[in-house]
CSV table of C-alpha atoms in Angstrom, one decimal:
chain,number,residue,atom,x,y,z
A,54,ALA,CA,3.5,-8.8,-14.4
A,55,GLN,CA,5.3,-8.5,-11.1
A,56,THR,CA,4.1,-10.6,-8.2
A,57,VAL,CA,4.9,-10.4,-4.5
A,58,THR,CA,4.6,-13.4,-2.3
A,59,GLN,CA,4.5,-13.5,1.5
A,60,SER,CA,4.5,-17.1,2.5
A,61,GLN,CA,3.8,-16.6,6.2
A,62,PRO,CA,0.2,-15.6,6.9
A,63,GLU,CA,0.9,-15.3,10.6
A,64,MET,CA,3.9,-15.1,12.8
A,65,SER,CA,4.4,-14.6,16.5
A,66,VAL,CA,7.4,-13.4,18.5
A,67,GLN,CA,8.2,-12.9,22.2
A,68,GLU,CA,8.7,-9.4,23.4
A,69,ALA,CA,12.3,-8.3,23.1
A,70,GLU,CA,13.1,-11.1,20.7
A,71,THR,CA,13.9,-11.0,17.0
A,72,VAL,CA,11.6,-12.0,14.2
A,73,THR,CA,12.1,-12.2,10.4
A,74,LEU,CA,9.2,-11.9,7.9
A,75,SER,CA,9.8,-13.2,4.4
A,76,CYS,CA,9.0,-11.8,1.1
A,77,THR,CA,9.8,-12.9,-2.4
A,78,TYR,CA,9.0,-11.3,-5.7
A,79,ASP,CA,9.1,-12.0,-9.4
A,80,THR,CA,10.3,-9.4,-11.9
A,81,SER,CA,12.2,-9.0,-15.1
A,82,GLU,CA,13.3,-5.5,-14.2
A,83,SER,CA,16.8,-4.7,-13.1
A,84,ASP,CA,16.2,-1.5,-11.3
A,85,TYR,CA,13.3,-1.3,-8.9
A,86,TYR,CA,12.3,-0.4,-5.3
A,87,LEU,CA,10.9,-2.5,-2.5
A,88,PHE,CA,9.0,-1.5,0.6
A,89,TRP,CA,7.7,-2.8,3.8
A,90,TYR,CA,4.5,-1.3,5.2
A,91,LYS,CA,3.0,-1.8,8.6
A,92,GLN,CA,-0.8,-1.8,9.2
A,93,PRO,CA,-1.7,-1.7,12.9
A,94,PRO,CA,-5.3,-2.3,14.0
A,95,SER,CA,-6.0,1.4,13.3
A,96,ARG,CA,-5.8,0.4,9.6
A,97,GLN,CA,-3.4,3.2,8.8
A,98,MET,CA,-0.7,2.2,6.4
A,99,ILE,CA,2.8,3.2,7.7
A,100,LEU,CA,6.0,2.9,5.7
A,101,VAL,CA,8.6,0.9,7.7
A,102,ILE,CA,11.5,0.7,5.4
A,103,ARG,CA,12.5,0.9,1.7
A,104,GLN,CA,15.2,-0.6,-0.5
A,105,GLU,CA,16.6,0.4,-3.8
A,106,ALA,CA,17.5,-2.6,-5.9
A,107,TYR,CA,20.7,-1.1,-7.3
A,108,LYS,CA,22.1,-0.7,-3.7
A,109,GLN,CA,23.8,-3.7,-2.4
A,110,GLN,CA,23.8,-2.4,1.2
A,111,ASN,CA,20.8,-3.6,3.2
A,112,ALA,CA,18.5,-0.8,4.4
A,113,THR,CA,18.1,-0.3,8.2
A,114,GLU,CA,15.8,1.9,10.2
A,115,ASN,CA,16.4,1.7,13.9
A,116,ARG,CA,15.1,-1.8,15.0
A,117,PHE,CA,14.1,-2.7,11.4
A,118,SER,CA,16.4,-4.0,8.8
A,119,VAL,CA,16.1,-5.9,5.6
A,120,ASN,CA,18.0,-8.8,4.0
A,121,PHE,CA,17.9,-8.1,0.3
A,122,GLN,CA,19.0,-10.9,-1.9
A,123,LYS,CA,18.6,-9.6,-5.5
A,124,ALA,CA,19.6,-12.8,-7.3
A,125,ALA,CA,17.2,-14.8,-5.2
A,126,LYS,CA,14.5,-12.1,-5.5
A,127,SER,CA,14.1,-12.1,-1.7
A,128,PHE,CA,13.4,-9.2,0.6
A,129,SER,CA,12.9,-10.2,4.2
A,130,LEU,CA,12.2,-7.8,7.1
A,131,LYS,CA,14.0,-8.3,10.5
A,132,ILE,CA,12.5,-6.7,13.6
A,133,SER,CA,14.9,-6.7,16.5
A,134,ASP,CA,14.0,-6.2,20.2
A,135,SER,CA,10.3,-6.7,19.3
A,136,GLN,CA,7.9,-4.4,21.1
A,137,LEU,CA,4.1,-4.7,21.8
A,138,GLY,CA,3.5,-1.8,19.4
A,139,ASP,CA,5.1,-3.9,16.6
A,140,ALA,CA,2.0,-6.1,16.5
A,141,ALA,CA,0.4,-5.5,13.1
A,142,MET,CA,-0.1,-6.7,9.6
A,143,TYR,CA,3.1,-6.3,7.5
A,144,PHE,CA,2.9,-5.9,3.8
A,145,CYS,CA,5.8,-6.2,1.3
A,146,ALA,CA,5.4,-4.1,-1.8
A,147,TYR,CA,7.2,-3.7,-5.1
A,148,ARG,CA,7.2,-0.5,-7.0
A,149,THR,CA,6.0,-1.0,-10.6
A,150,TYR,CA,6.0,1.4,-13.5
A,151,SER,CA,2.4,2.0,-14.6
A,152,GLY,CA,2.9,4.4,-17.5
A,153,ALA,CA,2.9,8.2,-18.1
A,154,GLY,CA,5.7,8.6,-15.6
A,155,SER,CA,3.7,7.1,-12.8
A,156,TYR,CA,4.5,4.1,-10.6
A,157,GLN,CA,2.2,1.9,-8.6
A,158,LEU,CA,2.7,-0.5,-5.7
A,159,THR,CA,2.1,-4.2,-6.0
A,160,PHE,CA,1.5,-5.7,-2.5
A,161,GLY,CA,1.9,-9.1,-1.0
A,162,LYS,CA,-1.0,-10.6,0.9
A,163,GLY,CA,0.5,-9.7,4.2
A,164,THR,CA,1.8,-11.3,7.4
A,165,LYS,CA,0.0,-10.8,10.7
A,166,LEU,CA,2.6,-10.4,13.5
A,167,SER,CA,1.6,-11.0,17.1
A,168,VAL,CA,3.9,-10.0,19.9
A,169,ILE,CA,3.7,-12.1,23.1
A,170,PRO,CA,4.4,-10.2,26.4
B,43,ASN,CA,-1.2,19.8,7.1
B,44,ALA,CA,-3.8,17.0,7.1
B,45,GLY,CA,-2.1,14.7,4.6
B,46,VAL,CA,-4.5,12.3,2.9
B,47,THR,CA,-8.1,12.3,4.1
B,48,GLN,CA,-11.0,10.1,3.1
B,49,THR,CA,-14.7,10.7,3.4
B,50,PRO,CA,-16.7,8.8,4.8
B,51,LYS,CA,-14.9,6.5,7.2
B,52,PHE,CA,-17.7,3.9,7.2
B,53,ARG,CA,-20.7,3.3,5.0
B,54,VAL,CA,-23.4,0.6,4.6
B,55,LEU,CA,-25.1,0.3,1.2
B,56,LYS,CA,-27.8,-1.9,-0.1
B,57,THR,CA,-27.2,-3.8,-3.4
B,58,GLY,CA,-27.8,-1.5,-6.3
B,59,GLN,CA,-27.3,1.7,-4.5
B,60,SER,CA,-24.7,4.2,-5.6
B,61,MET,CA,-22.1,6.2,-3.7
B,62,THR,CA,-19.0,8.3,-4.1
B,63,LEU,CA,-15.9,8.1,-1.9
B,64,LEU,CA,-13.9,11.3,-1.6
B,65,CYS,CA,-10.1,11.4,-1.2
B,66,ALA,CA,-8.4,14.7,-0.6
B,67,GLN,CA,-4.7,15.5,-0.2
B,68,ASP,CA,-3.1,18.8,0.7
B,69,MET,CA,0.5,18.0,-0.2
B,70,ASN,CA,0.2,19.1,-3.9
B,71,HIS,CA,0.9,15.5,-5.0
B,72,GLU,CA,0.5,14.7,-8.7
B,73,TYR,CA,-0.3,11.0,-8.4
B,74,MET,CA,-3.3,9.6,-6.6
B,75,TYR,CA,-4.5,6.0,-6.2
B,76,TRP,CA,-7.4,4.0,-5.1
B,77,TYR,CA,-6.9,0.5,-3.5
B,78,ARG,CA,-9.2,-2.0,-2.0
B,79,GLN,CA,-8.2,-4.3,0.8
B,80,ASP,CA,-9.9,-7.7,1.3
B,81,PRO,CA,-9.0,-10.3,3.9
B,82,GLY,CA,-6.1,-12.5,2.7
B,83,MET,CA,-5.7,-10.4,-0.5
B,84,GLY,CA,-3.5,-7.5,0.5
B,85,LEU,CA,-4.1,-4.2,-1.3
B,86,ARG,CA,-5.1,-4.2,-4.9
B,87,LEU,CA,-5.1,-1.2,-7.2
B,88,ILE,CA,-8.5,-0.1,-8.6
B,89,HIS,CA,-7.7,3.1,-10.5
B,90,TYR,CA,-5.1,5.7,-10.4
B,91,SER,CA,-4.4,9.2,-11.7
B,92,VAL,CA,-1.2,10.9,-12.9
B,93,GLY,CA,-2.7,14.4,-12.8
B,94,GLU,CA,-5.7,16.6,-12.9
B,95,GLY,CA,-8.2,15.4,-15.6
B,96,THR,CA,-6.4,12.0,-16.2
B,97,THR,CA,-7.3,8.6,-14.9
B,98,ALA,CA,-6.2,5.0,-15.6
B,99,LYS,CA,-7.3,1.5,-14.7
B,100,GLY,CA,-5.5,-0.6,-12.2
B,101,GLU,CA,-5.7,-4.3,-11.4
B,102,VAL,CA,-9.4,-4.5,-10.4
B,103,PRO,CA,-11.3,-1.6,-12.1
B,104,ASP,CA,-14.6,-3.3,-12.9
B,105,GLY,CA,-17.6,-1.8,-11.2
B,106,TYR,CA,-15.9,1.4,-10.3
B,107,ASN,CA,-15.4,4.8,-11.9
B,108,VAL,CA,-13.1,7.7,-10.9
B,109,SER,CA,-12.7,11.3,-11.5
B,110,ARG,CA,-9.9,13.9,-10.8
B,111,LEU,CA,-11.4,17.3,-11.6
B,112,LYS,CA,-9.1,19.0,-9.1
B,113,LYS,CA,-5.5,18.1,-8.3
B,114,GLN,CA,-6.2,17.7,-4.7
B,115,ASN,CA,-9.3,15.4,-5.0
B,116,PHE,CA,-9.7,11.9,-6.3
B,117,LEU,CA,-13.3,10.5,-6.3
B,118,LEU,CA,-14.2,6.8,-6.5
B,119,GLY,CA,-17.7,6.0,-7.6
B,120,LEU,CA,-19.8,2.9,-7.3
B,121,GLU,CA,-22.8,3.2,-9.7
B,122,SER,CA,-24.6,0.0,-8.6
B,123,ALA,CA,-23.1,-1.5,-5.5
B,124,ALA,CA,-22.7,-5.3,-5.2
B,125,PRO,CA,-21.9,-7.4,-2.2
B,126,SER,CA,-18.5,-8.3,-3.8
B,127,GLN,CA,-17.6,-4.6,-3.3
B,128,THR,CA,-17.7,-5.0,0.4
B,129,SER,CA,-14.1,-4.0,1.3
B,130,VAL,CA,-11.9,-1.5,2.9
B,131,TYR,CA,-10.9,1.2,0.4
B,132,PHE,CA,-7.7,3.2,0.7
B,133,CYS,CA,-6.6,6.3,-1.1
B,134,ALA,CA,-2.9,7.2,-1.6
B,135,SER,CA,-0.9,9.9,-3.1
B,136,THR,CA,2.7,10.5,-4.1
B,137,PRO,CA,4.7,13.3,-5.5
B,138,MET,CA,6.1,13.1,-9.0
B,139,GLY,CA,9.6,11.8,-9.4
B,140,GLU,CA,10.7,12.4,-5.9
B,141,TRP,CA,12.7,9.9,-3.9
B,142,PRO,CA,11.8,8.0,-1.7
B,143,TYR,CA,8.7,7.4,-3.9
B,144,GLU,CA,6.7,6.8,-0.8
B,145,GLN,CA,2.9,6.5,-1.1
B,146,TYR,CA,1.0,8.4,1.6
B,147,PHE,CA,-2.1,6.6,2.6
B,148,GLY,CA,-5.4,7.8,3.9
B,149,PRO,CA,-7.1,6.2,6.9
B,150,GLY,CA,-9.4,4.0,4.8
B,151,THR,CA,-13.1,3.7,4.3
B,152,ARG,CA,-14.9,0.5,5.4
B,153,LEU,CA,-17.8,-0.2,3.0
B,154,THR,CA,-20.4,-2.9,3.5
B,155,VAL,CA,-22.8,-3.8,0.8
B,156,THR,CA,-25.8,-5.9,1.9
């Protein structure tokens, strides 16, 4: 079974600075998808960024980018120019095949990010 | 277009009571999921459905039942609530076979069992 590990339960960053959240995963599959979700205090799960394993180019979405190292099974999230609104729990997730053409997400335990003004 | 909605948003139950959580989506998605979120545990899959009338077990199915009688609704039932089921419950849905394979989440239901 696939596992997703986020080794940093909590992180903090100064406003306008850059922070990197780490994520590693274990899989025997060669083609898969990885995601980062943000959960602010409102509890709503918001997709931040996604990465296809067969693409060597790292995904970017405005201030958010990933460092995808397939051989090392590492998928870290970099947030540039951090803003107060970035304060949230961040979850790394791996898309797993669950049968009958359906896929499910396996989540890491999350990293709580605080942004210091 | 409301997306994914969950009813209720909050609920307090006594041990042994039963209840049903309702998830509804108006995006015509085939797949629907129920997760629970506990502190320090991330989200864990309880049950999921790949279409109307079909359901399957996820990682932590014990103590829960589900039904998908209509494509747009996915119900999660607790027949005899236990304190260990105190959690935040999320419903999600996703269309079949469409990139970017994003799961769309509801706002969550906070359930406390005393």
